[in-house]
CSV table of C-alpha atoms in Angstrom, one decimal:
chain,number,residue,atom,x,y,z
A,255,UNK,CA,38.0,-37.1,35.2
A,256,UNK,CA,40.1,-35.3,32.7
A,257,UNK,CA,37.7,-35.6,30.2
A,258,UNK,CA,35.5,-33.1,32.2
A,259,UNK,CA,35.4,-29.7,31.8
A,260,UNK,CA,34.2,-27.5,34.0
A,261,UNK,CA,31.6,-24.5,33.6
A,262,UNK,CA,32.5,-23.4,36.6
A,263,UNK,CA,36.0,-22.4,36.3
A,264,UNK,CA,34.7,-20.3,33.0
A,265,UNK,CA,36.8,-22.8,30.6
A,266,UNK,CA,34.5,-23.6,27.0
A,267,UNK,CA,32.2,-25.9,27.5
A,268,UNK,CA,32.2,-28.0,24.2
A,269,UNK,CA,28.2,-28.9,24.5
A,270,UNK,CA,27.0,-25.3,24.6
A,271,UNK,CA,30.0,-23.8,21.9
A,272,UNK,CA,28.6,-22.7,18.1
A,273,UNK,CA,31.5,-24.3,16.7
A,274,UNK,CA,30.2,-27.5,18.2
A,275,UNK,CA,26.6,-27.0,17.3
A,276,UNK,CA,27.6,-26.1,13.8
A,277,UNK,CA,29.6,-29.2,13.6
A,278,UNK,CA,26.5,-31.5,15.0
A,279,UNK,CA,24.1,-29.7,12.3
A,280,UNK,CA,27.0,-30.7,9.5
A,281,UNK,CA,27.0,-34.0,10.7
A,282,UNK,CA,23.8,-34.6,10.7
A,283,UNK,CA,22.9,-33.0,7.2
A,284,UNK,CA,20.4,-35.3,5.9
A,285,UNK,CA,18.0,-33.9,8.8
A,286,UNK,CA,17.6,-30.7,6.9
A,287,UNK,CA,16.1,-31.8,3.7
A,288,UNK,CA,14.2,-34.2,5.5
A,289,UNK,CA,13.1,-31.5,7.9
A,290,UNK,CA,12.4,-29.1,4.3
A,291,UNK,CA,10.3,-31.5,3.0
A,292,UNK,CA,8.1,-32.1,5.7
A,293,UNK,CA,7.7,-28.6,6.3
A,294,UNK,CA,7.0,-28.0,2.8
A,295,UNK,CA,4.1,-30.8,3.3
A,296,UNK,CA,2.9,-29.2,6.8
A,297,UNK,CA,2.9,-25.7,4.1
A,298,UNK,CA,0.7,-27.9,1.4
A,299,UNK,CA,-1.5,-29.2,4.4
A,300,UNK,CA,-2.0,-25.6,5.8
A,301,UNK,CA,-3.4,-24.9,2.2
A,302,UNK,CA,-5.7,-27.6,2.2
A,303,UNK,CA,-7.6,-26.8,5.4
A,304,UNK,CA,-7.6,-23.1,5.8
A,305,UNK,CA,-10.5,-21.3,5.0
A,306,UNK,CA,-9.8,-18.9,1.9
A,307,UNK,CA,-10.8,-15.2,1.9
A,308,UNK,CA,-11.3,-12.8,-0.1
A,309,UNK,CA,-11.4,-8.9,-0.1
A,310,UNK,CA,-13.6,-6.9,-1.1
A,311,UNK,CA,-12.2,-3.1,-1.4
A,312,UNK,CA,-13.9,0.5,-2.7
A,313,UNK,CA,-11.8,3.6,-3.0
A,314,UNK,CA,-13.9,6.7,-1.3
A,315,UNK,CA,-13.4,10.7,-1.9
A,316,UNK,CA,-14.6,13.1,0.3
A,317,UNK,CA,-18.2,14.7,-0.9
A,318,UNK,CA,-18.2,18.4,-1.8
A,319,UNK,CA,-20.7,20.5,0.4
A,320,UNK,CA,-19.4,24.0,0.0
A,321,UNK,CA,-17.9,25.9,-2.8
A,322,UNK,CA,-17.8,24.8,-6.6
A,323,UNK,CA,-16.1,22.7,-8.5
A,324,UNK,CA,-12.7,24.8,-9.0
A,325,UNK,CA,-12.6,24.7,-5.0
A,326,UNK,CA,-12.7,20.8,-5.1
A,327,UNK,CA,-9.6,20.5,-7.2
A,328,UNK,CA,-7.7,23.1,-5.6
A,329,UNK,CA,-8.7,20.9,-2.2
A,330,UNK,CA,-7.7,17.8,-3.5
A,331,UNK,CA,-4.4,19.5,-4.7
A,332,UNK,CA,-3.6,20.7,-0.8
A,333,UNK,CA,-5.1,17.8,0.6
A,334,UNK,CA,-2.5,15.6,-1.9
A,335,UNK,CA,0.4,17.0,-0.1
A,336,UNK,CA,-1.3,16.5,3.2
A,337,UNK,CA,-1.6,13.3,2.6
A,338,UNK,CA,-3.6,12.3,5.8
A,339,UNK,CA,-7.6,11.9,7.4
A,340,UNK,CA,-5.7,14.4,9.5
A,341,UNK,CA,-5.6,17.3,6.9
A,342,UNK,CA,-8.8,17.0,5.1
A,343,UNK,CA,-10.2,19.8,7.8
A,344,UNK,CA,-8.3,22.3,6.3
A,345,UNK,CA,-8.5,21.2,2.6
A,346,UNK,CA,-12.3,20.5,2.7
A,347,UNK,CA,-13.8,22.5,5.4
A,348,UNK,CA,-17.1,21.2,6.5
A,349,UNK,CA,-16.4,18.6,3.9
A,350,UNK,CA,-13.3,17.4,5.1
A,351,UNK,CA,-14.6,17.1,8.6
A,352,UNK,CA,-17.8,14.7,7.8
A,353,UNK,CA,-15.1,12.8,5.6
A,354,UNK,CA,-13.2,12.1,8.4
A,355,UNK,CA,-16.4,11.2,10.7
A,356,UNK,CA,-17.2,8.4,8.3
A,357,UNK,CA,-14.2,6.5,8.9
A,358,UNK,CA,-14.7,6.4,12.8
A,359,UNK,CA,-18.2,6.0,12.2
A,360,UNK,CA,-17.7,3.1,10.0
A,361,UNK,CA,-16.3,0.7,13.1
A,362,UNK,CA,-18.6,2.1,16.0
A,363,UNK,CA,-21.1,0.5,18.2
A,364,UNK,CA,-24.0,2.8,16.7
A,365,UNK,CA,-23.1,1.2,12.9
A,366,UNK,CA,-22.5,-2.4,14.2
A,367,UNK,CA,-26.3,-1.8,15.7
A,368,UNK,CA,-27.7,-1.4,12.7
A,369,UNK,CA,-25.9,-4.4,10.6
A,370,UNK,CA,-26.6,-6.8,13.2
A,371,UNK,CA,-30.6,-5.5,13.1
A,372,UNK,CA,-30.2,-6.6,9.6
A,373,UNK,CA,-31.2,-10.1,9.6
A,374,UNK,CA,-30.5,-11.4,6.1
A,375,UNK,CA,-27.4,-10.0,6.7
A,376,UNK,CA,-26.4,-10.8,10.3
A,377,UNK,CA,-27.3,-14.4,9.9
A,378,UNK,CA,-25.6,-15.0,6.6
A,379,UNK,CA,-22.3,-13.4,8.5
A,380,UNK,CA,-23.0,-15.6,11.4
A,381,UNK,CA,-24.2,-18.8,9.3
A,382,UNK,CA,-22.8,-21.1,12.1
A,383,UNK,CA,-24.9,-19.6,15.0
A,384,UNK,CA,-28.2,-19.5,13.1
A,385,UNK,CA,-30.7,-22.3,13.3
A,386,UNK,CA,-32.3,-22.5,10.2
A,387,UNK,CA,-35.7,-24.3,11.1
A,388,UNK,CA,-36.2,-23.1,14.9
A,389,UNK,CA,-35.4,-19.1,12.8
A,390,UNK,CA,-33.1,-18.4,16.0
A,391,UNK,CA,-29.8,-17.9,17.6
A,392,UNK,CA,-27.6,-21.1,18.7
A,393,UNK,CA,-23.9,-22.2,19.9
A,394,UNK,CA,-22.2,-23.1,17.2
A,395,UNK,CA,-21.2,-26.8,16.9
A,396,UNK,CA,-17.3,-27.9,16.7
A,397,UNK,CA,-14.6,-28.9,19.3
A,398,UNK,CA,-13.8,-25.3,20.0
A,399,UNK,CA,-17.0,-23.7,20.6
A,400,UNK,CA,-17.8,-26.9,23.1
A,401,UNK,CA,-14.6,-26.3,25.6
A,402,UNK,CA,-15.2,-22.7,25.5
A,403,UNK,CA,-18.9,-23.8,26.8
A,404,UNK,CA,-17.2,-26.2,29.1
A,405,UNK,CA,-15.2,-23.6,30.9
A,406,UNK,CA,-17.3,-20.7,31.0
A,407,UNK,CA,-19.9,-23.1,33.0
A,408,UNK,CA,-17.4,-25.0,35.1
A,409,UNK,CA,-15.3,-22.0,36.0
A,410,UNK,CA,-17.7,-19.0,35.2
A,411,UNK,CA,-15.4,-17.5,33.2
A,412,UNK,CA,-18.1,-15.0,31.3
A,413,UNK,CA,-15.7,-13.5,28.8
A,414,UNK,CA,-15.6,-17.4,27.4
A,415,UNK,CA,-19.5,-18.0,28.0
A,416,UNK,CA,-21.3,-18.0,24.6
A,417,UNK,CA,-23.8,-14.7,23.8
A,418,UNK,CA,-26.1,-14.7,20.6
A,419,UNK,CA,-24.8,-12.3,17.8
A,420,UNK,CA,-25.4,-8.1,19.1
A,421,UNK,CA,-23.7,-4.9,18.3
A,422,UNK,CA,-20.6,-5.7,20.1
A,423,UNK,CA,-19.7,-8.7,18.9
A,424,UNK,CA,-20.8,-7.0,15.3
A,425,UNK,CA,-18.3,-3.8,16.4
A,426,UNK,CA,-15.4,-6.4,17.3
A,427,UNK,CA,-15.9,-8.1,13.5
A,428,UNK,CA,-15.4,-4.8,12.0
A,429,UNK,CA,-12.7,-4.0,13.8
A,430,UNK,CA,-11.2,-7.2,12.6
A,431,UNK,CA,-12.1,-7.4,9.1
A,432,UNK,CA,-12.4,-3.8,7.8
A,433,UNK,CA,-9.0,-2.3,7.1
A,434,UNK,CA,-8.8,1.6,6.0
A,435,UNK,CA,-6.0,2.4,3.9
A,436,UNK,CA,-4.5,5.7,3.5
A,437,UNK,CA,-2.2,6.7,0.5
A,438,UNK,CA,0.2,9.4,1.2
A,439,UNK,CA,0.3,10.6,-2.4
A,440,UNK,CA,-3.6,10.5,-2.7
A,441,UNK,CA,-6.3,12.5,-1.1
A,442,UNK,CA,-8.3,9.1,-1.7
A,443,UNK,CA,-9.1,6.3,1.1
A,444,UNK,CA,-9.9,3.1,0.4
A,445,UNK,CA,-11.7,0.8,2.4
A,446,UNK,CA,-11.0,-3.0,2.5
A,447,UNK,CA,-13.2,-5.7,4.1
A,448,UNK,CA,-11.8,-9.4,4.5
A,449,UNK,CA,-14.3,-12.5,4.6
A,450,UNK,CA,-14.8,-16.0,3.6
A,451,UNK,CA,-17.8,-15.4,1.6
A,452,UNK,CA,-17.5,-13.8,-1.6
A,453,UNK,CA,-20.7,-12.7,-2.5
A,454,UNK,CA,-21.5,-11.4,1.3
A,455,UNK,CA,-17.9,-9.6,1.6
A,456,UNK,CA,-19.0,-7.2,-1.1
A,457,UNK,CA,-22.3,-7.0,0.1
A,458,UNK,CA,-21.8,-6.0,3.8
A,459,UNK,CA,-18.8,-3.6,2.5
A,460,UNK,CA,-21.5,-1.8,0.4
A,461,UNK,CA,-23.8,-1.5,3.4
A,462,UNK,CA,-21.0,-0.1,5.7
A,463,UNK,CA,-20.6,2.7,3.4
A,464,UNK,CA,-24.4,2.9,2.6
A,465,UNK,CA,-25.5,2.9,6.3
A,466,UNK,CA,-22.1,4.9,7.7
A,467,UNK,CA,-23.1,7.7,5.2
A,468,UNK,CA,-27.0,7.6,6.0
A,469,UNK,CA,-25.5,7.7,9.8
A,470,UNK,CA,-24.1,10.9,9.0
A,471,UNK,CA,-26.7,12.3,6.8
A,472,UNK,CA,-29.4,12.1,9.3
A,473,UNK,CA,-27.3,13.3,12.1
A,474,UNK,CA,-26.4,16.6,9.8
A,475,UNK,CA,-30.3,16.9,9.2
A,476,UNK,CA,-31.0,16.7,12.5
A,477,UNK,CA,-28.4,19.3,13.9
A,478,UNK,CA,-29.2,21.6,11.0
A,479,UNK,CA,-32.9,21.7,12.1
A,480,UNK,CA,-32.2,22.5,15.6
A,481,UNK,CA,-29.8,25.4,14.6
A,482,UNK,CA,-31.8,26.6,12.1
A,483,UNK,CA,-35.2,26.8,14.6
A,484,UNK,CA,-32.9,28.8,17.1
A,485,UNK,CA,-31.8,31.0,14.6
A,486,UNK,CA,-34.8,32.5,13.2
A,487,UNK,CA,-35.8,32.2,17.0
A,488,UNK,CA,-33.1,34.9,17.6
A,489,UNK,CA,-32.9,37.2,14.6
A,490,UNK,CA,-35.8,39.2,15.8
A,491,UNK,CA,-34.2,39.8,19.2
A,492,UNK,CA,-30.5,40.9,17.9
A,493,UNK,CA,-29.7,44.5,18.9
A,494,UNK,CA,-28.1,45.6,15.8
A,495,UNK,CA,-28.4,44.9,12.0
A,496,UNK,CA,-24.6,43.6,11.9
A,497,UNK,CA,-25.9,40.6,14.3
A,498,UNK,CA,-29.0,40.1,12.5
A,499,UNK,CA,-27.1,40.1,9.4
A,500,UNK,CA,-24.7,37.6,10.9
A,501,UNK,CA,-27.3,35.6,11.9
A,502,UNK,CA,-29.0,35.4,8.6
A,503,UNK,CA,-25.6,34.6,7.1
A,504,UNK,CA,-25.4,31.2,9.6
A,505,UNK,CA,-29.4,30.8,8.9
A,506,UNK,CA,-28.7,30.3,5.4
A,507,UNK,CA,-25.5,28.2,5.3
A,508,UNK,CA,-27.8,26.0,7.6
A,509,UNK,CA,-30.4,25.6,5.2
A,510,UNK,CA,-28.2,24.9,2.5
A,511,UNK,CA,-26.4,21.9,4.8
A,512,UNK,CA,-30.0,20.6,5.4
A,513,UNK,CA,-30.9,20.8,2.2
A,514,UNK,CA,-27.6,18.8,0.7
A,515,UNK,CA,-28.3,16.1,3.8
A,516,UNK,CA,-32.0,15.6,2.4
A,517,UNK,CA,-31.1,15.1,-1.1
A,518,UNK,CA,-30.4,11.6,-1.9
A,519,UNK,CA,-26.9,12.0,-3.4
A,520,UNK,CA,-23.9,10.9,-0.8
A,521,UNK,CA,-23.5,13.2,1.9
A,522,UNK,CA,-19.9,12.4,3.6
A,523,UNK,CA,-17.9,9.9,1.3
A,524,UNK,CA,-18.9,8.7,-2.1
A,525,UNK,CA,-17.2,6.0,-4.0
A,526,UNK,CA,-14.7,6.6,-7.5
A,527,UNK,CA,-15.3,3.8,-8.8
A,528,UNK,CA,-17.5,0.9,-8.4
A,529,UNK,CA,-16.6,-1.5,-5.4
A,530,UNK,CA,-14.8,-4.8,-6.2
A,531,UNK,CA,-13.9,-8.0,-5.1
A,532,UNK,CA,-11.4,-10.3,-5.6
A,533,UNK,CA,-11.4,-13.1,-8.0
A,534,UNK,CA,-9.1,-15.4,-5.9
A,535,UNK,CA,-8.5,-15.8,-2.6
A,536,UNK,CA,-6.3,-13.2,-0.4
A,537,UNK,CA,-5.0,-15.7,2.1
A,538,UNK,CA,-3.5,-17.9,2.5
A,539,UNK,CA,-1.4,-17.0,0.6
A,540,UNK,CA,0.5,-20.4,-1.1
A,541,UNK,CA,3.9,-18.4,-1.2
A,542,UNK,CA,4.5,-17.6,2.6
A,543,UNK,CA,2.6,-20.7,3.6
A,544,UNK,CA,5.0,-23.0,2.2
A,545,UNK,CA,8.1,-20.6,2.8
A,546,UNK,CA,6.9,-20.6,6.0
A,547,UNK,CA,6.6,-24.2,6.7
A,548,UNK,CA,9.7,-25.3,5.2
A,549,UNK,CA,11.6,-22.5,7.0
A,550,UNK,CA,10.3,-24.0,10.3
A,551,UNK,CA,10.5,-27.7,9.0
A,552,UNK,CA,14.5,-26.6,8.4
A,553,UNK,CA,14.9,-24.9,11.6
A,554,UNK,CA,13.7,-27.4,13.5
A,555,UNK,CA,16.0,-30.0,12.1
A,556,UNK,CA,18.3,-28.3,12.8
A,557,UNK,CA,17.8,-27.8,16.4
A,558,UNK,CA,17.0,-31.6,16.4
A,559,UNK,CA,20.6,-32.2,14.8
A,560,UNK,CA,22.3,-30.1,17.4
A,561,UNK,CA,20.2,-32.0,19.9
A,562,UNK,CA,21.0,-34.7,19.0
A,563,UNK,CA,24.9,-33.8,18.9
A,564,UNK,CA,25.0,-32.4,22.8
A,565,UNK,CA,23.1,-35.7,23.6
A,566,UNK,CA,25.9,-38.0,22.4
A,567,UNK,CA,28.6,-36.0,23.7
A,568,UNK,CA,27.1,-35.4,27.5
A,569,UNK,CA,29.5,-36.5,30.0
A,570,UNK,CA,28.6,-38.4,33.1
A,571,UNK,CA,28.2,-37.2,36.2
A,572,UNK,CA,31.8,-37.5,38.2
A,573,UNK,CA,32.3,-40.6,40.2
A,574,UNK,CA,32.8,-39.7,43.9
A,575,UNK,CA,36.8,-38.8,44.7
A,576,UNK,CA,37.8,-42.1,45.7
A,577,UNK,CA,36.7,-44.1,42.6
């Protein structure tokens, strides 16, 4: 018994001590390289089996709707130092405002409607649900898909329960996948959209903005019309020619708004440049995959090597007093 130590009595206990634990990881050295390499080979396997993407990205300015040309700079100077969605209001007016409505309306429910009613698209984006021959919707086939099936009907679990391709499940993808980027310096926003598919990840980021912007457009006709009926609906009643000339002041920035949201130009957000797509896939990236893995292989050898340590130097329970 004077081997043991006891916790108890708040003396070190050698097992639990980082001296010790260093000295078990020292010992054991040749755990760590062994432990880098097959990280390293966990990092090359990753590689092998995950699914590249790629990105697909367009830089979008806000669409001028008032003023001239000169205005636009000097907005895009203020809006510069803003530096923000939050300050193109004030930098842009009315401009600034639909600019900032495309970006929300980019990853609503009422967009994700109208991609998913686009069935080209919506079954090339959800290839793995769409039965080809029978031209409908399907569970998708793998190991995954089946247990979540399993559950769902053995437990009735309904958030696990598989539902054909809609607007939400459209909404929660573009919540996912499309990332919007803001530059301080730059009055510019650019939009990014991540997918395995090449080809379809520049595609559907080109009908985002298409069908975010027609979104917009039609709503701006709309509300235009109705303001403009119940204006020249009320000029003839106003008391005095200050409100009637008020009135006719509003009647004609109306028109001019539904004119500009019937034309077929952009209405909120138009693109600098043309959109693009990257060469090469985005991730995985080989660099933090295998830094990664042989950062975990080395950290677990080492926690096998002190393992390993406290395991040969546990002591025995005490023998009873009399032994």
């Amino acid at each position: 018994m004077h081997g043991l130590r006891s916790a108890v009595s708040g003396d070190r206990v050698d097992v639990l001590s980082l001296e010790g634990v260093a000295r078990d990881i020292v010992v054991r050295w040749y755990l760590l390289p062994l432990g880098a390499v097959l990280g390293f080979a966990a990092g090359l396997i990753h590689l092998s089996i995950a699914e590249p993407k790629y990105t697909a990205t367009v830089t979008l300015a806000p669409v001028l709707q008032e003023g001239s040309s000169g205005s636009r700079l000097e907005g895009l100077g203020r809006l510069g130092s803003l530096g923000s969605l939050a300050g193109l209001g004030g930098a842009f007016g009315r401009s600034g405002m639909e600019f900032r409505k495309f970006f929300e309306v980019a990853k609503s429910r009422t967009l994700a409607d109208r991609l998913v009613a686009n069935k080209p698209l919506a079954t090339r984006l959800f290839h793995q649900e769409w039965d080809q021959s029978a031209a409908r919707w399907r569970p998708p086939d793998g190991f995954v898909p089946a247990v979540k099936g399993w559950l769902a009907n053995s437990f009735g679990i309904d958030a696990l329960a598989w539902q054909p391709p809609d607007g939400s499940r459209m909404q929660q993808l573009l919540r996912r996948r499309l990332a919007i980027v803001e530059d301080p310096d730059s009055p510019f926003i650019r939009l990014n959209f991540e997918g395995r598919d090449r080809d379809l990840s520049l595609q559907l980021l080109l009908t985002i903005v298409d069908q975010t912007d027609s979104l917009l457009r039609h709503a701006a006709l709309d509300r235009s019309s109705k303001r403009i009926a119940f204006i020249e609906a009320q000029i003839p009643f106003q008391p005095s020619s200050d409100l009637q000339k008020a009135f006719a002041t509003e009647l004609a920035e109306q028109q001019r708004t539904r004119i500009f949201a019937a034309s077929a130009a952009p209405f909120a957000a138009e693109p600098l440049t043309p959109a693009t797509v990257s060469s090469r896939p985005t991730w995985p990236i080989p660099l933090i995959s295998l830094g990664v893995g042989t950062g975990l292989g080395l950290m677990l050898a080492a926690i096998a090597a002190a393992w390993l340590g406290a395991r040969r130097r546990r002591v025995p329970e005490p023998l009873a007093a009399n032994s």
